[in-house]
CSV table of C-alpha atoms in Angstrom, one decimal:
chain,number,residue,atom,x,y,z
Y,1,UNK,CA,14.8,21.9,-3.1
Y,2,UNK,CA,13.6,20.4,0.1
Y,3,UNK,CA,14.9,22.2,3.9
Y,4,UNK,CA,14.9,19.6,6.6
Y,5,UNK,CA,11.8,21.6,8.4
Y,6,UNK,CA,9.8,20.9,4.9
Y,7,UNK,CA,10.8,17.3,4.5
Y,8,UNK,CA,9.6,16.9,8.5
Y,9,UNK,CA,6.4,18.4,7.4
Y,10,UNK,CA,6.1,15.7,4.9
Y,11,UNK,CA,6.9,12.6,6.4
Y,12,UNK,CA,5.2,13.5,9.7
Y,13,UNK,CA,1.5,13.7,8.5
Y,14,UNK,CA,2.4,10.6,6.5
Y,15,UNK,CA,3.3,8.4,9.3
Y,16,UNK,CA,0.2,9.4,11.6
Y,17,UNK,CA,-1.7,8.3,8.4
Y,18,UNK,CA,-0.2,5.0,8.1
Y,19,UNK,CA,-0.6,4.5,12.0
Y,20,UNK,CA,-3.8,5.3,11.6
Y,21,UNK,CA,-4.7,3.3,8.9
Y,22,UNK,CA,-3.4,0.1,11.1
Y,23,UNK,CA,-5.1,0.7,14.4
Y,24,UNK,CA,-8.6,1.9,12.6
Y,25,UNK,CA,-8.0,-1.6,10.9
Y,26,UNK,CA,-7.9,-3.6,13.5
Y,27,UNK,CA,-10.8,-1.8,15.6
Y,28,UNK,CA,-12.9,-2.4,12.5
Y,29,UNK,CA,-12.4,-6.0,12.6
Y,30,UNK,CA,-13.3,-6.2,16.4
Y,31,UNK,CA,-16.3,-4.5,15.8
Y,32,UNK,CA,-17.1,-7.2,13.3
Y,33,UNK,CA,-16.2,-9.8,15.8
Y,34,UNK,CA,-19.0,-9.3,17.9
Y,35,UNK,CA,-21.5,-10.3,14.7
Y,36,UNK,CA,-20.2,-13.8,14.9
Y,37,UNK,CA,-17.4,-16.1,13.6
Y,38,UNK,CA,-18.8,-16.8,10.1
Y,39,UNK,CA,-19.0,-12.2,10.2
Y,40,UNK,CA,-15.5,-12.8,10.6
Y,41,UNK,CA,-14.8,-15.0,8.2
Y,42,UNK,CA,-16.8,-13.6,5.3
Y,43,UNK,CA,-15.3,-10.3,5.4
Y,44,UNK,CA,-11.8,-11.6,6.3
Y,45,UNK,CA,-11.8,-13.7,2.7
Y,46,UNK,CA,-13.5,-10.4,1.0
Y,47,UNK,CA,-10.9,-8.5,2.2
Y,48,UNK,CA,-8.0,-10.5,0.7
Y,49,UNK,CA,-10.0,-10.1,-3.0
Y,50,UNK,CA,-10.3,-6.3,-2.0
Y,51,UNK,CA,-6.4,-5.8,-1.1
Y,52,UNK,CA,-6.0,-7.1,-4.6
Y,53,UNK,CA,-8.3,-4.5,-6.3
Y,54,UNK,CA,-6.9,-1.4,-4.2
Y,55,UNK,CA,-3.7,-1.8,-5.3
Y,56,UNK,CA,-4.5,-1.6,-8.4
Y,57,UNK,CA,-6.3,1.9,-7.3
Y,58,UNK,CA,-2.9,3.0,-5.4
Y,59,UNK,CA,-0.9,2.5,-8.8
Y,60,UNK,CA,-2.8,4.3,-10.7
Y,61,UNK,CA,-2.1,7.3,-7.9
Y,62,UNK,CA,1.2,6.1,-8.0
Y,63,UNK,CA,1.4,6.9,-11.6
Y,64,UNK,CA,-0.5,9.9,-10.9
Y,65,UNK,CA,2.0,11.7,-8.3
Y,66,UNK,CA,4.9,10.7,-10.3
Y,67,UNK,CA,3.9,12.1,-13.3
Y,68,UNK,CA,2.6,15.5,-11.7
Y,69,UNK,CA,5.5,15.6,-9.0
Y,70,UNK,CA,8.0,15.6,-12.6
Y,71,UNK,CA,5.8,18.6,-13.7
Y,72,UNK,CA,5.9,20.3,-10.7
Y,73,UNK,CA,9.4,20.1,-10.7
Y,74,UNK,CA,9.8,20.8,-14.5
Y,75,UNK,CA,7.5,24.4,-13.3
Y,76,UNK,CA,5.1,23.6,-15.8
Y,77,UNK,CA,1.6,24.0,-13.5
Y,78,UNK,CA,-0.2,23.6,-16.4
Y,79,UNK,CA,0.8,20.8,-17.4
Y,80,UNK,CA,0.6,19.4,-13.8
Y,81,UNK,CA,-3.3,20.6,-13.5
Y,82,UNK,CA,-4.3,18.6,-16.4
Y,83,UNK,CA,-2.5,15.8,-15.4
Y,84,UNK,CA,-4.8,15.7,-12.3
Y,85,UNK,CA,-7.8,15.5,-14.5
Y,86,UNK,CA,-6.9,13.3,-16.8
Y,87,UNK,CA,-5.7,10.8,-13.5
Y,88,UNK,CA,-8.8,11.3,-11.7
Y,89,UNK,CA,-10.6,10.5,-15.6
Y,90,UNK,CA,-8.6,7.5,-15.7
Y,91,UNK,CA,-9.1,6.3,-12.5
Y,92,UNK,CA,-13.0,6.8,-12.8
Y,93,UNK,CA,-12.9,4.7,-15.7
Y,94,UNK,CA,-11.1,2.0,-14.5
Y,95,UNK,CA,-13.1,2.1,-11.0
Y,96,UNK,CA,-16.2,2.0,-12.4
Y,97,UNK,CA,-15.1,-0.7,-14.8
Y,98,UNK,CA,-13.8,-2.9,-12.3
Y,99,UNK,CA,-16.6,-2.1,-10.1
Y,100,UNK,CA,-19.1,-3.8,-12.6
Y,101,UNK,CA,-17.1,-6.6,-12.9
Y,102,UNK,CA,-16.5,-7.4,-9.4
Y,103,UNK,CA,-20.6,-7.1,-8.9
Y,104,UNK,CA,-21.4,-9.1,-12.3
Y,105,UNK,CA,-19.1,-12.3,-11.5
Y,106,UNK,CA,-19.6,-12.2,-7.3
Y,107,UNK,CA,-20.3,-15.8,-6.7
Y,108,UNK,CA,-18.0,-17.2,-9.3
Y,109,UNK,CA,-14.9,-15.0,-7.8
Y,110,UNK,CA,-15.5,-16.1,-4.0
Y,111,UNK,CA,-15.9,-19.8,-5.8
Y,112,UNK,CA,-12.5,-19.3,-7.6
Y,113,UNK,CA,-10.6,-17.7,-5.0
Y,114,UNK,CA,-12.1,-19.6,-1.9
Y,115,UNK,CA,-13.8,-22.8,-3.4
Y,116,UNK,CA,-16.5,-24.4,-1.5
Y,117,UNK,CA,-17.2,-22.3,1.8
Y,118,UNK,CA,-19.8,-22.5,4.2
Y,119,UNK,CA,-23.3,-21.3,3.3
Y,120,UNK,CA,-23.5,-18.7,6.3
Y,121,UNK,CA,-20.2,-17.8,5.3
Y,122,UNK,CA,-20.7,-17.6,1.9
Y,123,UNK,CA,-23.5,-15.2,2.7
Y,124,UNK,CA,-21.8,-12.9,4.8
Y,125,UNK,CA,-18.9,-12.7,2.2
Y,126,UNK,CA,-21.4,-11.9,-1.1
Y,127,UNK,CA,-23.0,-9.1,1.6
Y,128,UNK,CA,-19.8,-7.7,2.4
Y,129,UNK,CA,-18.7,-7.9,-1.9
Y,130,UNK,CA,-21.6,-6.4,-3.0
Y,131,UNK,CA,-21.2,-3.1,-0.9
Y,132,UNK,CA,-17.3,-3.2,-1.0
Y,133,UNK,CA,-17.2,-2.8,-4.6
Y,134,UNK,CA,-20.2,-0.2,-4.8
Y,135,UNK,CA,-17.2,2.2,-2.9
Y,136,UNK,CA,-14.2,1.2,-4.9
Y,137,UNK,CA,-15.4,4.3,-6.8
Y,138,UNK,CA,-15.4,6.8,-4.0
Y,139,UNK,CA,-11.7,4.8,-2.7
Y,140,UNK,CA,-10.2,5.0,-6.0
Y,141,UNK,CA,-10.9,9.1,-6.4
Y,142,UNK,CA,-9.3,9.6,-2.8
Y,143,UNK,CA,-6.6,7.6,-3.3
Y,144,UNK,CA,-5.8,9.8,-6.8
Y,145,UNK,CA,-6.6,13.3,-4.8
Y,146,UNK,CA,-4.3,12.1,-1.8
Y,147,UNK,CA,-1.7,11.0,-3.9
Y,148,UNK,CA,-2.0,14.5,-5.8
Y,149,UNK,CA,-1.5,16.6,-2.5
Y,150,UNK,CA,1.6,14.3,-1.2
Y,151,UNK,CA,3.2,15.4,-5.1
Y,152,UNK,CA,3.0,19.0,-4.1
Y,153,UNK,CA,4.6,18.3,-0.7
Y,154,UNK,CA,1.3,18.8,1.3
Y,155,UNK,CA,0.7,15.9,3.0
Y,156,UNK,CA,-1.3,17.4,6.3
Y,157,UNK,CA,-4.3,16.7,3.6
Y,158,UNK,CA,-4.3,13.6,3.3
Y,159,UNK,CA,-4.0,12.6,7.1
Y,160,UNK,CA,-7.1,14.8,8.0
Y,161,UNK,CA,-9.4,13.8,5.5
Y,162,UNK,CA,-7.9,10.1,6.8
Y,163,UNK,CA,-8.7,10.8,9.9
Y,164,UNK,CA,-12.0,12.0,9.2
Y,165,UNK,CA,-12.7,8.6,7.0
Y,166,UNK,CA,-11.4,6.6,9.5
Y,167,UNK,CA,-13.7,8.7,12.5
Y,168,UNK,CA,-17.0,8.1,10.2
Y,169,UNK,CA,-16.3,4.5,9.5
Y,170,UNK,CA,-15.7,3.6,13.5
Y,171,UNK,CA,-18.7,5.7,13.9
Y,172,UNK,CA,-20.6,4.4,11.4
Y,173,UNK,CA,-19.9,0.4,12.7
Y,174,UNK,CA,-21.2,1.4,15.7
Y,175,UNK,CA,-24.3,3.0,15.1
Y,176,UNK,CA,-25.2,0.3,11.8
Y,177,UNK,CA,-23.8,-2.9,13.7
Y,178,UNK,CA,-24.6,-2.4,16.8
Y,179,UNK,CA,-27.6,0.5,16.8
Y,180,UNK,CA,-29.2,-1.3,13.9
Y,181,UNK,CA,-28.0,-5.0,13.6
Y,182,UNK,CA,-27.0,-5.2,10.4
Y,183,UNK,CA,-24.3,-7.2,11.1
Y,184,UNK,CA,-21.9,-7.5,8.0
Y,185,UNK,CA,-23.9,-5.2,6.1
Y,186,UNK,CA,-23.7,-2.5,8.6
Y,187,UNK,CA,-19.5,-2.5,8.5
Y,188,UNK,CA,-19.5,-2.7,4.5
Y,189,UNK,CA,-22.3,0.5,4.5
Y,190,UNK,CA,-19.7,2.6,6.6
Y,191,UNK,CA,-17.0,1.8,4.7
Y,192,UNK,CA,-18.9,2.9,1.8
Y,193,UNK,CA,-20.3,6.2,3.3
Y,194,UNK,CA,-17.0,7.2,4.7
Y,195,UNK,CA,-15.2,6.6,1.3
Y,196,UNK,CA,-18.0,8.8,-0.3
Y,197,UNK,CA,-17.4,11.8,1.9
Y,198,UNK,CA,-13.6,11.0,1.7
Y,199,UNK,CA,-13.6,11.4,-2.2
Y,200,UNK,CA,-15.7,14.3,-1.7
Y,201,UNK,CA,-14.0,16.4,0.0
Y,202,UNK,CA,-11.0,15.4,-1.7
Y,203,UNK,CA,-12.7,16.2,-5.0
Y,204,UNK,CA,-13.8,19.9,-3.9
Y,205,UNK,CA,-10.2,20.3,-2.3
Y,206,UNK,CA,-8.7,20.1,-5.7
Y,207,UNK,CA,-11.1,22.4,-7.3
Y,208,UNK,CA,-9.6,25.4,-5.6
Y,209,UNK,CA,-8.0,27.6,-7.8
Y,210,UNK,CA,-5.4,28.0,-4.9
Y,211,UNK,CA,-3.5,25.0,-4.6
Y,212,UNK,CA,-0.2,24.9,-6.2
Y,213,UNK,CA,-1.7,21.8,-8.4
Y,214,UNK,CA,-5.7,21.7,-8.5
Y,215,UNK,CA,-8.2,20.3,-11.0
Y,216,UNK,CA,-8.4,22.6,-14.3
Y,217,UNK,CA,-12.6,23.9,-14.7
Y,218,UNK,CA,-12.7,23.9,-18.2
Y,219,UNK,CA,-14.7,20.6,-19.9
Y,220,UNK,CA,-12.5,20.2,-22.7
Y,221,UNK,CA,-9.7,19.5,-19.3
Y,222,UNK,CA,-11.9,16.5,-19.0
Y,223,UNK,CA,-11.3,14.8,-22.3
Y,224,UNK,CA,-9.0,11.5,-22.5
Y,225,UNK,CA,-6.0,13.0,-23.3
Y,226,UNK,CA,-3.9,10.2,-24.2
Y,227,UNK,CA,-0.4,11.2,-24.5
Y,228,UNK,CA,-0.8,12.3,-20.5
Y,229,UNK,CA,-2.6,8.8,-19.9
Y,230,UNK,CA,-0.4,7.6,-21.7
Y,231,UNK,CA,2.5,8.9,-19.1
Y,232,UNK,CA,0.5,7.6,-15.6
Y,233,UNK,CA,-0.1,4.1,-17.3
Y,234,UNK,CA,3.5,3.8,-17.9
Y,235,UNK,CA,4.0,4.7,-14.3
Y,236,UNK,CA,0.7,2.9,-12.9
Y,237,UNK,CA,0.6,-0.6,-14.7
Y,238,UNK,CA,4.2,-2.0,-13.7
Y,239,UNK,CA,3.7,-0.7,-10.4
Y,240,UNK,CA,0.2,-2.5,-10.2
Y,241,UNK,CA,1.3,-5.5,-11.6
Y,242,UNK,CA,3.7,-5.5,-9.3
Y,243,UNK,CA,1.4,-4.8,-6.2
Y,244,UNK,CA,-0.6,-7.0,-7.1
Y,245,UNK,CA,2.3,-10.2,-7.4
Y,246,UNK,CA,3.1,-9.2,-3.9
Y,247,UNK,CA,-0.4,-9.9,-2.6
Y,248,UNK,CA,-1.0,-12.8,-4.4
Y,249,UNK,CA,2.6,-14.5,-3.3
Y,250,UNK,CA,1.5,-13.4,-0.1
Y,251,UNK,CA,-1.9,-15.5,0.0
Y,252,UNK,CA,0.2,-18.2,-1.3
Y,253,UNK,CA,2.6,-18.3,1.0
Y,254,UNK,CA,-0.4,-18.2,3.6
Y,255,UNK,CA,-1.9,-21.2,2.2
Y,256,UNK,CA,1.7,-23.2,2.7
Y,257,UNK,CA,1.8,-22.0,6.2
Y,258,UNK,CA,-1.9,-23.2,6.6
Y,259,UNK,CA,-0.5,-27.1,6.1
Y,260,UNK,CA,2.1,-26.6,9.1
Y,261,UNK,CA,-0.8,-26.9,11.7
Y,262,UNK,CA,-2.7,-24.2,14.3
Y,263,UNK,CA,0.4,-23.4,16.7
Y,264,UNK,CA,2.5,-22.3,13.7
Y,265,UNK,CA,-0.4,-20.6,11.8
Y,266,UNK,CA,-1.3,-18.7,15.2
Y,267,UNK,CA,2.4,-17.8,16.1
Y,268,UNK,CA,2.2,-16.3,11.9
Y,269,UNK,CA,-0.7,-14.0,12.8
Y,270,UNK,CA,0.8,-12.7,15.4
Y,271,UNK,CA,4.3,-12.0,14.5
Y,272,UNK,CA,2.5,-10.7,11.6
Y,273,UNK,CA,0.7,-8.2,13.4
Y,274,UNK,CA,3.5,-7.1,15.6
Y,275,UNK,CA,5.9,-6.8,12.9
Y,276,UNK,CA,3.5,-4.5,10.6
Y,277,UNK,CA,4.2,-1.4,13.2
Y,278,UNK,CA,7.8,-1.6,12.7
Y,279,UNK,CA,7.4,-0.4,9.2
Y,280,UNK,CA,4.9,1.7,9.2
Y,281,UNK,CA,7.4,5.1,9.4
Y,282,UNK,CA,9.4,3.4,6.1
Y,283,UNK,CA,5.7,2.8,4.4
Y,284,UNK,CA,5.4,6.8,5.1
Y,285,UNK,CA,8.6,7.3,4.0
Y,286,UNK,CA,8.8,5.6,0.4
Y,287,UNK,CA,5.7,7.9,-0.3
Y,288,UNK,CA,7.5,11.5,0.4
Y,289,UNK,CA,10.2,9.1,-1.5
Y,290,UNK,CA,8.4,9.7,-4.6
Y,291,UNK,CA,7.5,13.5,-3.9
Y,292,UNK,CA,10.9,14.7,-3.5
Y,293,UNK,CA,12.8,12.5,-6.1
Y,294,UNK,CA,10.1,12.8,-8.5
Y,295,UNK,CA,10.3,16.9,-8.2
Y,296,UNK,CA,14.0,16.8,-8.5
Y,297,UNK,CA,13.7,14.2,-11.9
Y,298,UNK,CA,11.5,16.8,-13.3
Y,299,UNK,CA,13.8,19.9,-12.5
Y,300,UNK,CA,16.8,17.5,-14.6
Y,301,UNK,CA,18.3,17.5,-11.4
Y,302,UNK,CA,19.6,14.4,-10.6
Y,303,UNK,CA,22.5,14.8,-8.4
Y,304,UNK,CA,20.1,15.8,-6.4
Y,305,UNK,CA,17.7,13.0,-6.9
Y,306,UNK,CA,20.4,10.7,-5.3
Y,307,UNK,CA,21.7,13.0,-2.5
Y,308,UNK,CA,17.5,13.2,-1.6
Y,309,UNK,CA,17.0,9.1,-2.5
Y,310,UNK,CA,20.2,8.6,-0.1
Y,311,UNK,CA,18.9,11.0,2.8
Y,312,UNK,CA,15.6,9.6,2.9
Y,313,UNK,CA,16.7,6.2,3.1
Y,314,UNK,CA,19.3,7.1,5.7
Y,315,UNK,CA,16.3,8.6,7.9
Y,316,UNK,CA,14.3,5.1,7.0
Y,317,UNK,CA,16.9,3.4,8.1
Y,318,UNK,CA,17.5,5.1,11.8
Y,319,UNK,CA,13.5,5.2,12.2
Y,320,UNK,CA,13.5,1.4,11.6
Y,321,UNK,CA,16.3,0.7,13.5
Y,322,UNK,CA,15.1,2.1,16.9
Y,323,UNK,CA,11.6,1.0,16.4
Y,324,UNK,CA,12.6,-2.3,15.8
Y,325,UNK,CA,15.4,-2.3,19.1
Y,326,UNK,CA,12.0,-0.7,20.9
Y,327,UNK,CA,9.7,-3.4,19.7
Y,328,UNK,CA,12.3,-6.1,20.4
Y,329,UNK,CA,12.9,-4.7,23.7
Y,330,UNK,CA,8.9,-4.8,25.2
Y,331,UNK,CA,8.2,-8.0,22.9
Y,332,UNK,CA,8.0,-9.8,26.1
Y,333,UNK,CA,5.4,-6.9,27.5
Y,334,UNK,CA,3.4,-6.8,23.7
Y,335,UNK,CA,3.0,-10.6,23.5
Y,336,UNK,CA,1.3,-10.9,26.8
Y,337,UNK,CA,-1.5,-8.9,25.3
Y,338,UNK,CA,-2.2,-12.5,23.5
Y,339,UNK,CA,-3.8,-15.1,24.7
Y,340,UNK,CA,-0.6,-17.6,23.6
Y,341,UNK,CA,0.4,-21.4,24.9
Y,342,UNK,CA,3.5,-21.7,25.6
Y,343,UNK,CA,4.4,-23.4,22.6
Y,344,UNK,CA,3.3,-20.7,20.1
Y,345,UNK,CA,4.8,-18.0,22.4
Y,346,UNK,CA,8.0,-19.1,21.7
Y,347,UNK,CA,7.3,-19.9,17.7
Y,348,UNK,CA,6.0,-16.1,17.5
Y,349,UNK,CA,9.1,-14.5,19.6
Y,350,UNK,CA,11.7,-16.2,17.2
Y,351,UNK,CA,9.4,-15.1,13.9
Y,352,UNK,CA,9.8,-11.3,15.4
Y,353,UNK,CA,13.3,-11.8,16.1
Y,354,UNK,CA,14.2,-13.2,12.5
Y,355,UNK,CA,11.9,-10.0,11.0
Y,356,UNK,CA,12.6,-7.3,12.9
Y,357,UNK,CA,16.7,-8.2,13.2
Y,358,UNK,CA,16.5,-8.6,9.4
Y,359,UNK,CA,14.5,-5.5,8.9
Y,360,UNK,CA,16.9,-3.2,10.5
Y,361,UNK,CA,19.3,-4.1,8.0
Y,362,UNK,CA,17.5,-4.8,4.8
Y,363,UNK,CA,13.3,-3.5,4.6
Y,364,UNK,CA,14.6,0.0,3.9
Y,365,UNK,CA,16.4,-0.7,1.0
Y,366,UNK,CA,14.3,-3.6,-0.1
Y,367,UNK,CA,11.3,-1.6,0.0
Y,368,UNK,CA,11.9,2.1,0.5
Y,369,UNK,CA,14.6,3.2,-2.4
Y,370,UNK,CA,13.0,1.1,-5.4
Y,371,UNK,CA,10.1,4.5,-4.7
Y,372,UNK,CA,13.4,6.5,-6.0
Y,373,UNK,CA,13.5,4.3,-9.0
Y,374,UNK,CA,9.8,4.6,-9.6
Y,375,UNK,CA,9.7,8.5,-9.1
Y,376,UNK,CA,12.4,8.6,-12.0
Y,377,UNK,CA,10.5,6.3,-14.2
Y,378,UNK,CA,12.6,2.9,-13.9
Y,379,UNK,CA,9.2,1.1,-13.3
Y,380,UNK,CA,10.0,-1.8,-15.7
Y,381,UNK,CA,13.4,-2.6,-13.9
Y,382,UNK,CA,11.1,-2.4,-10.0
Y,383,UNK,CA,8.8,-4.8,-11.6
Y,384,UNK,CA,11.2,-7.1,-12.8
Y,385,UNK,CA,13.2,-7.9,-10.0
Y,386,UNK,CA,10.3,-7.5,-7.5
Y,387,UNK,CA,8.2,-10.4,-9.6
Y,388,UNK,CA,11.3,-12.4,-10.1
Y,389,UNK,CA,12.1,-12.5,-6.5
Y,390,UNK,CA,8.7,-13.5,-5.1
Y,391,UNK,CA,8.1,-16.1,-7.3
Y,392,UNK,CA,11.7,-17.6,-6.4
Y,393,UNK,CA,12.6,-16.7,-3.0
Y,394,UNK,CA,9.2,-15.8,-1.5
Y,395,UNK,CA,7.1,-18.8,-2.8
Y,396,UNK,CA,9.6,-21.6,-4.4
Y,397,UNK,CA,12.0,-21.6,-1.6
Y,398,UNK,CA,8.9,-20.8,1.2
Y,399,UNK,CA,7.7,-24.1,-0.3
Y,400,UNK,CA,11.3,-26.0,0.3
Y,401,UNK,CA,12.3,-24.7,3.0
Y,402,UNK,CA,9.7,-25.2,5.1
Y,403,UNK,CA,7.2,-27.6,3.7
Y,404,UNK,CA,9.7,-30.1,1.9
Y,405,UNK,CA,12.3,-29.3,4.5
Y,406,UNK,CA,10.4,-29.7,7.5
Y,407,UNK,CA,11.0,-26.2,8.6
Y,408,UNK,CA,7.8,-24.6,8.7
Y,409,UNK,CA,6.7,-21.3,9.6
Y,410,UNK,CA,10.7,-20.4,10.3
Y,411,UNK,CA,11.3,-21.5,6.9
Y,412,UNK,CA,8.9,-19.4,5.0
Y,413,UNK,CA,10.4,-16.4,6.7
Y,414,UNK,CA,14.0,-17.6,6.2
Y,415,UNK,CA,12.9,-17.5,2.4
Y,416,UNK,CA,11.4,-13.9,3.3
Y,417,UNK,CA,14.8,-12.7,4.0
Y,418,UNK,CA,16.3,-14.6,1.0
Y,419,UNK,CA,13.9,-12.5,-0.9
Y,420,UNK,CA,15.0,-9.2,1.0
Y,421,UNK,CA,18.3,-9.6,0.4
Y,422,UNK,CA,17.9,-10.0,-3.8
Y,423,UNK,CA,15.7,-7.0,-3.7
Y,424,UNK,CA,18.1,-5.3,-1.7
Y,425,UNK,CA,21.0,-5.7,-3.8
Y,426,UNK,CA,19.6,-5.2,-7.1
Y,427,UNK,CA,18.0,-2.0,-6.2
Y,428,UNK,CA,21.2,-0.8,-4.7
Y,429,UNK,CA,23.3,-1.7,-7.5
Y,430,UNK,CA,21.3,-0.1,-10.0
Y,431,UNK,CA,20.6,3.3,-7.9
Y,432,UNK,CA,24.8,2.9,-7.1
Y,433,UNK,CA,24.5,3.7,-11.4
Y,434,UNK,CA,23.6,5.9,-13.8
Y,435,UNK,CA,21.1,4.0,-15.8
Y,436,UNK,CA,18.0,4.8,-13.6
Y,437,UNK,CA,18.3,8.2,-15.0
Y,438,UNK,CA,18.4,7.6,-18.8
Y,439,UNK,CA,14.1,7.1,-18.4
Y,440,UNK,CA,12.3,9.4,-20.1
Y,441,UNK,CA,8.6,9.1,-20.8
C-alpha cells in the first residue's frame, strides 16, 4: 500500500515538524527570559497545566486519524469526510468546554497545582492562563485538521502551516515583548494569534472539495452523529488518559528530583534537553505509525499491518541508533554550550549516557510500535500497561531508588529504564500475537 518513496514523503515533513516544534520552543522561552525571572517562572508553571490540556487536544486527533485513516483504507470516502466533521464538532465542543473551565477556576487551579507562589509570579502566571486558554480553541481545530492530513499520507501540510505558526509566534514575541512591552502578555497574545491563523487555514484547507478526505458542506454533516463520535472517543479517551498519566508522573517525578539539591536538578534540565533531540525522528515516526497501519487495518489487511508496524519500527530504530552514537559522540562539544561546574558536568554526561545507551535499544519499541496497536484499535491494552508502568516503575521505584536509596537523579532514570523495558516487552509480546487484531469498533 505504501512504496518506500511515499513513506519518505511521510516521515520527512514529519520530522522537520517535530524539529521545529523543539527549537521554536526553546527561542520562545528566551524571548520570555528577557522580561524577567518571575516572566519565566509564571509561564514555565502555566505551561506544565497547558501540556496537560493539549494532550488531551492531540487524543482527540489521535482518535480522529485513526478512525478516518481505517476509512480511507476501507475506500469508503464518505464515510471518512464525515468523520472529519464530526472530529472537528467534537473537538469544538470539548475545547470550548474546557476553555471555560480553565478561565472560570484560574486562581484556584494555579493554587492547586502550585500552592502558594509569589505574588509577581502569581501575576504573570494568571496573565499568561487567561490568554493561553482563550487559544486552546484555535490549537485544538489545528491539531484535528493536521492529524486529518497525516491520515491521508499528506503530511507536507502540516509542517508548512507549522512553520508558518511557528514564524508568526517568534514574530509576534518580538514585536508585542519587545516593540510594545507587554511582557508576559505579549508571548501569550502571539501564541494566541498564530494558533488562530493556524486553525484557519487548516479549517479552509479541508473545505476543498479536492483533498482525498475534506470537510463535507452540507449542515446536516454538522450534526453530533454519535455512532461516529462514538468511534474517535473509543480511540481518543484511552489515549488521553493515557497522555495525560505520562505528564502528570512526569511532574511527579520532577518534584522528587527537586529534594536531591541544585547540582542534580540542573544536570536533570540539561540531560533533559539534550536527550529530547534524540527522539524527535521516532516522535515523527509513531505518527506515519498510525497512517499506514491504520490504512492497512481498514483495508482487513493485516499481514500487512505487521510487515508496515515491523518496517517502521526497523527505520525508528536505525534513526535512533545513529543519532544517539552522533549525540553521544559531540556530547563533550554540546555540553560546553552550558554554563556547567564541574560537578554537574559530570552528573549530566552520565544521565545522557544512561538515556541515550538505553534508548537505542528500547525508546522505539517502548514508545513507537504501541502507535501500531492504537491504529488497530487495542487502545485499552496501550493504556493499561502504559498507566501500570508509570505508576510502578516511573514514580514508585523513582521514589526508592533514588530518594530512599540515596541515589538520586541516577536513580530516577535507572527507574526510567525499568519502566522502558515493561513497556517494551509487553507491547512486543502482544504485537508478536494475534489478539491486537480481533478489535473492532
Amino acid at each position: 500500500m505504501f512504496t518506500n518513496k511515499e513513506l519518505k514523503r511521510l516521515i520527512v515533513p514529519l520530522i522537520i515538524e517535530q524539529i521545529l516544534a523543539v527549537t521554536v520552543g526553546m527561542a520562545d522561552v528566551i524571548m520570555v527570559s528577557r522580561v524577567g525571572e518571575a516572566a519565566v517562572s509564571g509561564v514555565s508553571l502555566v505551561d506544565m497545566i497547558n501540556v496537560l490540556i493539549i494532550n488531551i487536544f492531540a487524543a482527540l486527533a489521535t482518535g480522529g486519524a485513526v478512525i478516518t485513516a481505517q476509512f480511507i483504507g476501507k475506500q469508503k470516502k464518505e464515510l471518512a469526510c464525515r468523520s472529519v466533521n464530526q472530529l472537528f464538532f467534537s473537538t469544538a465542543v470539548i475545547s470550548v468546554t474546557v476553555m471555560a473551565v480553565v478561565l472560570l477556576f484560574r486562581h484556584g487551579l494555579l493554587r492547586l497545582f502550585f500552592g502558594s507562589i509569589d505574588d509577581d509570579v502569581m501575576g504573570n502566571a494568571l496573565v499568561y492562563l487567561v490568554l493561553s486558554a482563550c487559544s486552546y480553541p484555535f490549537l485544538a481545530v489545528y491539531n484535528s485538521g493536521a492529524a486529518v492530513f497525516r491520515s491521508m499520507g499528506n503530511s507536507k501540510v502540516p509542517m508548512l502551516i507549522s512553520l508558518m505558526m511557528n514564524i508568526v509566534n517568534i514574530g509576534g514575541n518580538a514585536v508585542f515583548i519587545f516593540g510594545f512591552r507587554m511582557g508576559v502578555a505579549g508571548a501569550a497574545t502571539a501564541s494566541l494569534i498564530s494558533r488562530m491563523m493556524a486553525a484557519a487555514v487548516v479549517f479552509i484547507l479541508l473545505r476543498q472539495q479536492k483533498h482525498e478526505v475534506h470537510l463535507a458542506r452540507g449542515i446536516s454533516e454538522w450534526k453530533p452523529d454519535f455512532y461516529l463520535i462514538k468511534k474517535i472517543l473509543y480511540i481518543g479517551i484511552p489515549n488521553g488518559l493515557e497522555n495525560s498519566f505520562f505528564q502528570l508522573g512526569r511532574v511527579l517525578v520532577v518534584s522528587i528530583i527537586s529534594c536531591f539539591g541544585t547540582v542534580q536538578i540542573a544536570a536533570n534540565a540539561v540531560a533533559n534537553n539534550i536527550d529530547s533531540l534524540g527522539v524527535l525522528p521516532g516522535q515523527a515516526i509513531s505518527y506515519a505509525m498510525i497512517t499506514v497501519v491504520g490504512q492497512c487495518v481498514g483495508a482487513g489487511d493485516f499481514k500487512q499491518a505487521r510487515e508496515y508496524g515491523k518496517k517502521l519500527l526497523g527505520i525508528t530504530y536505525a534513526v535512533t541508533f545513529g543519532l544517539g552514537a552522533v549525540v553521544l559522540t559531540a556530547l563533550p562539544w554540546i555540553l560546553k554550550i552550558y554554563n556547567l561546574s564541574p560537578e554537574t558536568l559530570k552528573l549530566a554526561t552520565v544521565l545522557i549516557f544512561i538515556h541515550n545507551g538505553c534508548a537505542m535499544l528500547m525508546w522505539p519499541a517502548s514508545f513507537v510500535l504501541p502507535n501500531a496497536l492504537r491504529a488497530a484499535n487495542d487502545v485499552n491494552y496501550t493504556m493499561g500497561v502504559s498507566i501500570f508502568s508509570m505508576l510502578v516503575f516511573r514514580i514508585l521505584f523513582s521514589y526508592i531508588i533514588g530518594l530512599k536509596m540515596g541515589y538520586g537523579a541516577v536513580g530516577v532514570w535507572i527507574a526510567m529504564i525499568m519502566d522502558w523495558i515493561f513497556r517494551m516487552t509487553m507491547f512486543l509480546i502482544r504485537f508478536s500475537g494475534n489478539k491486537w487484531q480481533t478489535h473492532r469498533i
